[in-house]
Amino acid sequence: MDYLKIVGGVKLQGAINISGAKNAALPLMASTLLSKNTTTIKNLPNVVDIKTFLNLLEMLGSDVNFNNNTAIINTNNLKNTKATYDIVRKMRASILVLGPLLARFKQCEVSLPGGCAIGARPVDLHIKALEKMGANIKVENGYIVAEAKQGLKGAIINFDKITVTGSENIIMAASLAHGKSKILNVAKEPEVVQLCEVLQQAGVDIKGIGSDELEIYGTSGEGLEFKEISVIPDRIEAGTYLCAAGVTNSQITLHNIDSTHLGAVISKLEEIGFKLTYNQDSITIYPAKELNAFEISTAEYPGFPTDMQAQFMALATQCNGVSIIEERLFENRFMHVSELQRMGANIILKNNTATINGKNELFGAPVMATDLRASSALILAALIANKESTIHRIYHLDRGYENLEEKFLKLGANIIREKE
Ligand code: EPZ
């Protein structure tokens, strides 16, 4: 297994390009199951989760070609509608094939994804919504066994909780259903919006895109014709690098971003004391005279993103005063806290709230990654810790950050990937 060796105390500088968004790419790849033509998806990040999802589509019988961040996918010769445990357990976003497979092929079996480091991550809301659309769903031997012999029918779906992949699954299912669906309390993340826009351009009549209420007129099982797709920039990758500049109090520039997706992150960084200048597709962050403590409560978009919570906790160790971070979406998304404490961070955890008493001097240490975003927080801490840190189990990072050490090297960090 690989690990990262980082020597802290180095200022960052220069500019990097941000990759396409993993969390936009996954539902877009799933949506090709609704397509009757070959679909080209560009600006895919070359990360493990993308390759895992493409393997899943191939396992189902799709023709897939992937190189240079572009995938060409044809799902017309699909032979199999069973997404097996061995692939779903690697990536719970595989659940995104449930809606499209059921809508297009009228039956499918998808392994229950199971929990992960950050929480139980149930999919009850996905299942409940599909049942409202006429699906007959059983859960047996760890699999969701679903069928809709007459196809899915449009329904009024009111999500009890806002769920990103739940919304995406139902939006895709409703696109091929018979009649109109109305989806209330739907997620508004930019990744959900791009999925809606792509389906609309493929011929689906969708109203209310970007709002929390969608009206979708299904094609009654008629396959869609997709235009070429280019994945939106990764707002979480961009936010992670902005926090890297923040913890080292450096000036860097990010290209290929969409600043309209970064509102909550930008305003929080400005509140801490950083100056940022940006246009539609690039952003520069400048050093702060001093870093002020802050408060965060994670929320669904456009609120503060839970996927940026760990990175801001690393930043909070460098802020003067008491910062408070409340995690409202997941029940166990503080796995990075104990590792940050081992590096000298003064953090007190009580239920779903962390109190960070900054400013802390951090010391290099061997630490272990536990989940994708927690791992990135450990890198940020290592960038300002005294001496050397080693970050182990970085396969978590490779799931969602493209060319991570190359990008940090380009910014001047002292970082190297080694073999255990
Ligand atoms: C998506 O996960 C993202 N993943 C996550 O990013 C992100 O943290 C999360 O949304 C929240 O923004 C992808 O888009 C592939 P949810 P998802 O369903 O859809 C509860 C990363 O680091 N819930 O919006 O699985 C759930 O337990 C990943 O890139 C139910 O109770 O999250 C959670 O408390 C991590 N029942 C809350 O809703 C359900 O059926 C939000 O979960 C579904 C969800």
PDB file of N, CA and C and ligand atoms in Angstrom, residues 22-24 26-27 49 92-93 95-96 116 118-127 161-168 187 189 191 235-236 299-301 305-307 328-331 333 371-373, ligand 1:
ATOM      1  N   LYS A  22     -16.035  14.303  -9.243  1.00  0.00           N
ATOM      2  CA  LYS A  22     -16.374  12.880  -9.073  1.00  0.00           C
ATOM      3  C   LYS A  22     -17.872  12.732  -8.815  1.00  0.00           C
ATOM      4  N   ASN A  23     -18.421  13.584  -7.948  1.00  0.00           N
ATOM      5  CA  ASN A  23     -19.820  13.406  -7.535  1.00  0.00           C
ATOM      6  C   ASN A  23     -20.831  13.896  -8.564  1.00  0.00           C
ATOM      7  N   ALA A  24     -20.313  14.515  -9.631  1.00  0.00           N
ATOM      8  CA  ALA A  24     -21.179  14.806 -10.794  1.00  0.00           C
ATOM      9  C   ALA A  24     -21.034  13.682 -11.802  1.00  0.00           C
ATOM     10  N   LEU A  26     -20.383  10.473 -11.377  1.00  0.00           N
ATOM     11  CA  LEU A  26     -21.006   9.184 -11.034  1.00  0.00           C
ATOM     12  C   LEU A  26     -22.464   9.113 -11.507  1.00  0.00           C
ATOM     13  N   PRO A  27     -23.333  10.077 -11.153  1.00  0.00           N
ATOM     14  CA  PRO A  27     -24.707   9.978 -11.686  1.00  0.00           C
ATOM     15  C   PRO A  27     -24.774  10.123 -13.200  1.00  0.00           C
ATOM     16  N   ASP A  49     -12.770   5.881  -8.000  1.00  0.00           N
ATOM     17  CA  ASP A  49     -14.236   5.720  -8.022  1.00  0.00           C
ATOM     18  C   ASP A  49     -14.795   5.750  -9.443  1.00  0.00           C
ATOM     19  N   ARG A  92     -20.185   2.825  -2.597  1.00  0.00           N
ATOM     20  CA  ARG A  92     -21.609   2.833  -2.324  1.00  0.00           C
ATOM     21  C   ARG A  92     -22.386   3.645  -3.332  1.00  0.00           C
ATOM     22  N   ALA A  93     -21.724   4.493  -4.106  1.00  0.00           N
ATOM     23  CA  ALA A  93     -22.450   5.270  -5.125  1.00  0.00           C
ATOM     24  C   ALA A  93     -22.923   4.365  -6.257  1.00  0.00           C
ATOM     25  N   ILE A  95     -25.104   2.465  -5.962  1.00  0.00           N
ATOM     26  CA  ILE A  95     -26.563   2.440  -5.798  1.00  0.00           C
ATOM     27  C   ILE A  95     -27.241   3.265  -6.901  1.00  0.00           C
ATOM     28  N   LEU A  96     -26.464   4.127  -7.549  1.00  0.00           N
ATOM     29  CA  LEU A  96     -27.006   4.990  -8.604  1.00  0.00           C
ATOM     30  C   LEU A  96     -27.441   4.217  -9.848  1.00  0.00           C
ATOM     31  N   CYS A 116     -20.333   2.910   5.827  1.00  0.00           N
ATOM     32  CA  CYS A 116     -18.929   3.227   5.549  1.00  0.00           C
ATOM     33  C   CYS A 116     -18.402   3.948   6.785  1.00  0.00           C
ATOM     34  N   ILE A 118     -18.115   6.933   7.555  1.00  0.00           N
ATOM     35  CA  ILE A 118     -18.740   8.159   8.084  1.00  0.00           C
ATOM     36  C   ILE A 118     -20.168   7.938   8.552  1.00  0.00           C
ATOM     37  N   GLY A 119     -20.697   6.709   8.351  1.00  0.00           N
ATOM     38  CA  GLY A 119     -22.045   6.506   8.870  1.00  0.00           C
ATOM     39  C   GLY A 119     -22.733   5.302   8.262  1.00  0.00           C
ATOM     40  N   ALA A 120     -23.960   5.062   8.735  1.00  0.00           N
ATOM     41  CA  ALA A 120     -24.717   3.883   8.277  1.00  0.00           C
ATOM     42  C   ALA A 120     -25.097   4.017   6.809  1.00  0.00           C
ATOM     43  N   ARG A 121     -25.329   5.230   6.374  1.00  0.00           N
ATOM     44  CA  ARG A 121     -25.611   5.549   4.964  1.00  0.00           C
ATOM     45  C   ARG A 121     -26.751   4.679   4.397  1.00  0.00           C
ATOM     46  N   PRO A 122     -27.921   4.683   5.036  1.00  0.00           N
ATOM     47  CA  PRO A 122     -29.030   3.856   4.523  1.00  0.00           C
ATOM     48  C   PRO A 122     -29.503   4.333   3.152  1.00  0.00           C
ATOM     49  N   VAL A 123     -30.276   3.483   2.479  1.00  0.00           N
ATOM     50  CA  VAL A 123     -30.859   3.858   1.169  1.00  0.00           C
ATOM     51  C   VAL A 123     -32.374   3.682   1.203  1.00  0.00           C
ATOM     52  N   ASP A 124     -32.945   3.767   2.417  1.00  0.00           N
ATOM     53  CA  ASP A 124     -34.390   3.573   2.567  1.00  0.00           C
ATOM     54  C   ASP A 124     -35.211   4.571   1.768  1.00  0.00           C
ATOM     55  N   LEU A 125     -34.694   5.809   1.639  1.00  0.00           N
ATOM     56  CA  LEU A 125     -35.459   6.843   0.916  1.00  0.00           C
ATOM     57  C   LEU A 125     -35.484   6.561  -0.586  1.00  0.00           C
ATOM     58  N   HIS A 126     -34.373   5.965  -1.092  1.00  0.00           N
ATOM     59  CA  HIS A 126     -34.351   5.582  -2.509  1.00  0.00           C
ATOM     60  C   HIS A 126     -35.449   4.536  -2.760  1.00  0.00           C
ATOM     61  N   ILE A 127     -35.499   3.534  -1.878  1.00  0.00           N
ATOM     62  CA  ILE A 127     -36.408   2.391  -2.054  1.00  0.00           C
ATOM     63  C   ILE A 127     -37.863   2.845  -1.928  1.00  0.00           C
ATOM     64  N   LYS A 161     -35.984  13.349   3.949  1.00  0.00           N
ATOM     65  CA  LYS A 161     -34.714  14.052   4.173  1.00  0.00           C
ATOM     66  C   LYS A 161     -34.133  14.383   2.800  1.00  0.00           C
ATOM     67  N   ILE A 162     -33.337  15.425   2.739  1.00  0.00           N
ATOM     68  CA  ILE A 162     -32.687  15.743   1.461  1.00  0.00           C
ATOM     69  C   ILE A 162     -31.567  14.737   1.237  1.00  0.00           C
ATOM     70  N   THR A 163     -31.629  14.004   0.132  1.00  0.00           N
ATOM     71  CA  THR A 163     -30.617  13.007  -0.172  1.00  0.00           C
ATOM     72  C   THR A 163     -30.094  13.233  -1.592  1.00  0.00           C
ATOM     73  N   VAL A 164     -28.785  13.380  -1.738  1.00  0.00           N
ATOM     74  CA  VAL A 164     -28.191  13.694  -3.037  1.00  0.00           C
ATOM     75  C   VAL A 164     -28.366  12.522  -4.003  1.00  0.00           C
ATOM     76  N   THR A 165     -27.832  11.348  -3.650  1.00  0.00           N
ATOM     77  CA  THR A 165     -27.956  10.229  -4.599  1.00  0.00           C
ATOM     78  C   THR A 165     -29.386   9.701  -4.637  1.00  0.00           C
ATOM     79  N   GLY A 166     -30.132   9.896  -3.554  1.00  0.00           N
ATOM     80  CA  GLY A 166     -31.553   9.522  -3.586  1.00  0.00           C
ATOM     81  C   GLY A 166     -32.286  10.348  -4.622  1.00  0.00           C
ATOM     82  N   SER A 167     -32.014  11.661  -4.611  1.00  0.00           N
ATOM     83  CA  SER A 167     -32.638  12.540  -5.618  1.00  0.00           C
ATOM     84  C   SER A 167     -32.220  12.125  -7.022  1.00  0.00           C
ATOM     85  N   GLU A 168     -30.925  11.838  -7.173  1.00  0.00           N
ATOM     86  CA  GLU A 168     -30.410  11.482  -8.512  1.00  0.00           C
ATOM     87  C   GLU A 168     -31.034  10.196  -9.024  1.00  0.00           C
ATOM     88  N   ALA A 187     -32.621  17.415  -3.628  1.00  0.00           N
ATOM     89  CA  ALA A 187     -31.313  18.045  -3.392  1.00  0.00           C
ATOM     90  C   ALA A 187     -31.012  19.052  -4.513  1.00  0.00           C
ATOM     91  N   GLU A 189     -27.738  20.310  -5.010  1.00  0.00           N
ATOM     92  CA  GLU A 189     -26.289  20.362  -5.260  1.00  0.00           C
ATOM     93  C   GLU A 189     -26.014  20.584  -6.749  1.00  0.00           C
ATOM     94  N   GLU A 191     -24.159  19.100  -8.647  1.00  0.00           N
ATOM     95  CA  GLU A 191     -24.048  17.801  -9.317  1.00  0.00           C
ATOM     96  C   GLU A 191     -25.438  17.279  -9.708  1.00  0.00           C
ATOM     97  N   ARG A 235     -16.020  21.122  -6.983  1.00  0.00           N
ATOM     98  CA  ARG A 235     -16.014  22.210  -5.996  1.00  0.00           C
ATOM     99  C   ARG A 235     -15.351  21.791  -4.684  1.00  0.00           C
ATOM    100  N   ILE A 236     -15.358  20.477  -4.394  1.00  0.00           N
ATOM    101  CA  ILE A 236     -14.752  20.022  -3.132  1.00  0.00           C
ATOM    102  C   ILE A 236     -13.239  19.937  -3.297  1.00  0.00           C
ATOM    103  N   ALA A 299     -24.525  21.709   6.085  1.00  0.00           N
ATOM    104  CA  ALA A 299     -25.925  21.687   5.618  1.00  0.00           C
ATOM    105  C   ALA A 299     -25.959  21.292   4.150  1.00  0.00           C
ATOM    106  N   GLU A 300     -27.147  20.969   3.703  1.00  0.00           N
ATOM    107  CA  GLU A 300     -27.320  20.663   2.282  1.00  0.00           C
ATOM    108  C   GLU A 300     -27.077  21.942   1.472  1.00  0.00           C
ATOM    109  N   TYR A 301     -26.678  21.776   0.206  1.00  0.00           N
ATOM    110  CA  TYR A 301     -26.420  22.915  -0.686  1.00  0.00           C
ATOM    111  C   TYR A 301     -27.645  23.829  -0.767  1.00  0.00           C
ATOM    112  N   PRO A 305     -20.840  22.831   2.888  1.00  0.00           N
ATOM    113  CA  PRO A 305     -20.788  21.407   2.511  1.00  0.00           C
ATOM    114  C   PRO A 305     -20.117  20.517   3.543  1.00  0.00           C
ATOM    115  N   THR A 306     -20.774  19.423   3.874  1.00  0.00           N
ATOM    116  CA  THR A 306     -20.193  18.441   4.808  1.00  0.00           C
ATOM    117  C   THR A 306     -18.869  17.902   4.267  1.00  0.00           C
ATOM    118  N   ASP A 307     -18.714  17.873   2.946  1.00  0.00           N
ATOM    119  CA  ASP A 307     -17.478  17.340   2.351  1.00  0.00           C
ATOM    120  C   ASP A 307     -16.294  18.277   2.539  1.00  0.00           C
ATOM    121  N   ARG A 328     -23.960  18.064  10.785  1.00  0.00           N
ATOM    122  CA  ARG A 328     -25.397  17.769  10.885  1.00  0.00           C
ATOM    123  C   ARG A 328     -25.837  16.647   9.946  1.00  0.00           C
ATOM    124  N   LEU A 329     -25.023  16.266   8.970  1.00  0.00           N
ATOM    125  CA  LEU A 329     -25.504  15.299   7.978  1.00  0.00           C
ATOM    126  C   LEU A 329     -25.134  13.858   8.277  1.00  0.00           C
ATOM    127  N   PHE A 330     -23.938  13.652   8.829  1.00  0.00           N
ATOM    128  CA  PHE A 330     -23.509  12.271   9.074  1.00  0.00           C
ATOM    129  C   PHE A 330     -23.182  12.065  10.549  1.00  0.00           C
ATOM    130  N   GLU A 331     -23.444  10.838  10.986  1.00  0.00           N
ATOM    131  CA  GLU A 331     -23.330  10.573  12.435  1.00  0.00           C
ATOM    132  C   GLU A 331     -21.910  10.245  12.881  1.00  0.00           C
ATOM    133  N   ARG A 333     -18.713  11.547  11.204  1.00  0.00           N
ATOM    134  CA  ARG A 333     -17.784  12.171  10.259  1.00  0.00           C
ATOM    135  C   ARG A 333     -16.705  12.983  10.981  1.00  0.00           C
ATOM    136  N   ASP A 371     -11.273   8.047   5.603  1.00  0.00           N
ATOM    137  CA  ASP A 371     -12.245   8.244   4.524  1.00  0.00           C
ATOM    138  C   ASP A 371     -11.742   9.389   3.655  1.00  0.00           C
ATOM    139  N   LEU A 372     -12.368   9.552   2.522  1.00  0.00           N
ATOM    140  CA  LEU A 372     -11.817  10.447   1.498  1.00  0.00           C
ATOM    141  C   LEU A 372     -11.500  11.841   2.012  1.00  0.00           C
ATOM    142  N   ARG A 373     -12.463  12.481   2.651  1.00  0.00           N
ATOM    143  CA  ARG A 373     -12.248  13.885   3.005  1.00  0.00           C
ATOM    144  C   ARG A 373     -11.411  14.008   4.282  1.00  0.00           C
TER     145      ARG A 373
HETATM  146  C1  EPZ B   1     -23.578  12.310  -1.417  1.00  0.00           C
HETATM  147  O1  EPZ B   1     -23.682  11.127  -0.653  1.00  0.00           O
HETATM  148  C2  EPZ B   1     -22.106  12.469  -1.749  1.00  0.00           C
HETATM  149  N1  EPZ B   1     -21.673  11.340  -2.554  1.00  0.00           N
HETATM  150  C3  EPZ B   1     -21.292  12.558  -0.458  1.00  0.00           C
HETATM  151  O2  EPZ B   1     -19.926  12.781  -0.809  1.00  0.00           O
HETATM  152  C4  EPZ B   1     -21.794  13.755   0.347  1.00  0.00           C
HETATM  153  O3  EPZ B   1     -21.099  13.809   1.574  1.00  0.00           O
HETATM  154  C5  EPZ B   1     -23.307  13.610   0.595  1.00  0.00           C
HETATM  155  O4  EPZ B   1     -24.000  13.451  -0.649  1.00  0.00           O
HETATM  156  C6  EPZ B   1     -23.894  14.825   1.315  1.00  0.00           C
HETATM  157  O5  EPZ B   1     -23.653  15.972   0.555  1.00  0.00           O
HETATM  158  C7  EPZ B   1     -21.965  11.322  -3.873  1.00  0.00           C
HETATM  159  O6  EPZ B   1     -22.576  12.232  -4.404  1.00  0.00           O
HETATM  160  C8  EPZ B   1     -21.493  10.134  -4.653  1.00  0.00           C
HETATM  161  P1  EPZ B   1     -27.138  11.735   1.159  1.00  0.00           P
HETATM  162  P2  EPZ B   1     -25.140  10.488  -0.378  1.00  0.00           P
HETATM  163  O7  EPZ B   1     -28.026  10.654   0.647  1.00  0.00           O
HETATM  164  O8  EPZ B   1     -26.053  10.768  -1.512  1.00  0.00           O
HETATM  165  C9  EPZ B   1     -29.345  10.176   5.041  1.00  0.00           C
HETATM  166  C10 EPZ B   1     -17.624  12.361  -0.811  1.00  0.00           C
HETATM  167  O9  EPZ B   1     -16.788  12.542   0.077  1.00  0.00           O
HETATM  168  N2  EPZ B   1     -30.057   9.248   4.148  1.00  0.00           N
HETATM  169  O10 EPZ B   1     -27.369  13.128   0.681  1.00  0.00           O
HETATM  170  O11 EPZ B   1     -24.949   9.089   0.037  1.00  0.00           O
HETATM  171  C11 EPZ B   1     -27.859   9.859   5.130  1.00  0.00           C
HETATM  172  O12 EPZ B   1     -27.634   8.858   6.086  1.00  0.00           O
HETATM  173  C12 EPZ B   1     -18.972  11.765  -0.474  1.00  0.00           C
HETATM  174  O13 EPZ B   1     -17.441  12.657  -2.020  1.00  0.00           O
HETATM  175  C13 EPZ B   1     -31.053   8.428   4.690  1.00  0.00           C
HETATM  176  O14 EPZ B   1     -31.326   8.461   5.892  1.00  0.00           O
HETATM  177  O15 EPZ B   1     -25.619  11.341   0.869  1.00  0.00           O
HETATM  178  C14 EPZ B   1     -27.268  11.188   5.527  1.00  0.00           C
HETATM  179  O16 EPZ B   1     -27.420  11.354   6.935  1.00  0.00           O
HETATM  180  C15 EPZ B   1     -19.026  11.341   0.981  1.00  0.00           C
HETATM  181  N3  EPZ B   1     -31.706   7.563   3.866  1.00  0.00           N
HETATM  182  C16 EPZ B   1     -28.160  12.200   4.825  1.00  0.00           C
HETATM  183  O17 EPZ B   1     -29.366  11.493   4.489  1.00  0.00           O
HETATM  184  C17 EPZ B   1     -31.439   7.489   2.520  1.00  0.00           C
HETATM  185  O18 EPZ B   1     -32.099   6.700   1.811  1.00  0.00           O
HETATM  186  C18 EPZ B   1     -27.554  12.765   3.543  1.00  0.00           C
HETATM  187  O19 EPZ B   1     -27.151  11.665   2.756  1.00  0.00           O
HETATM  188  C19 EPZ B   1     -30.443   8.337   1.988  1.00  0.00           C
HETATM  189  C20 EPZ B   1     -29.778   9.210   2.817  1.00  0.00           C
END
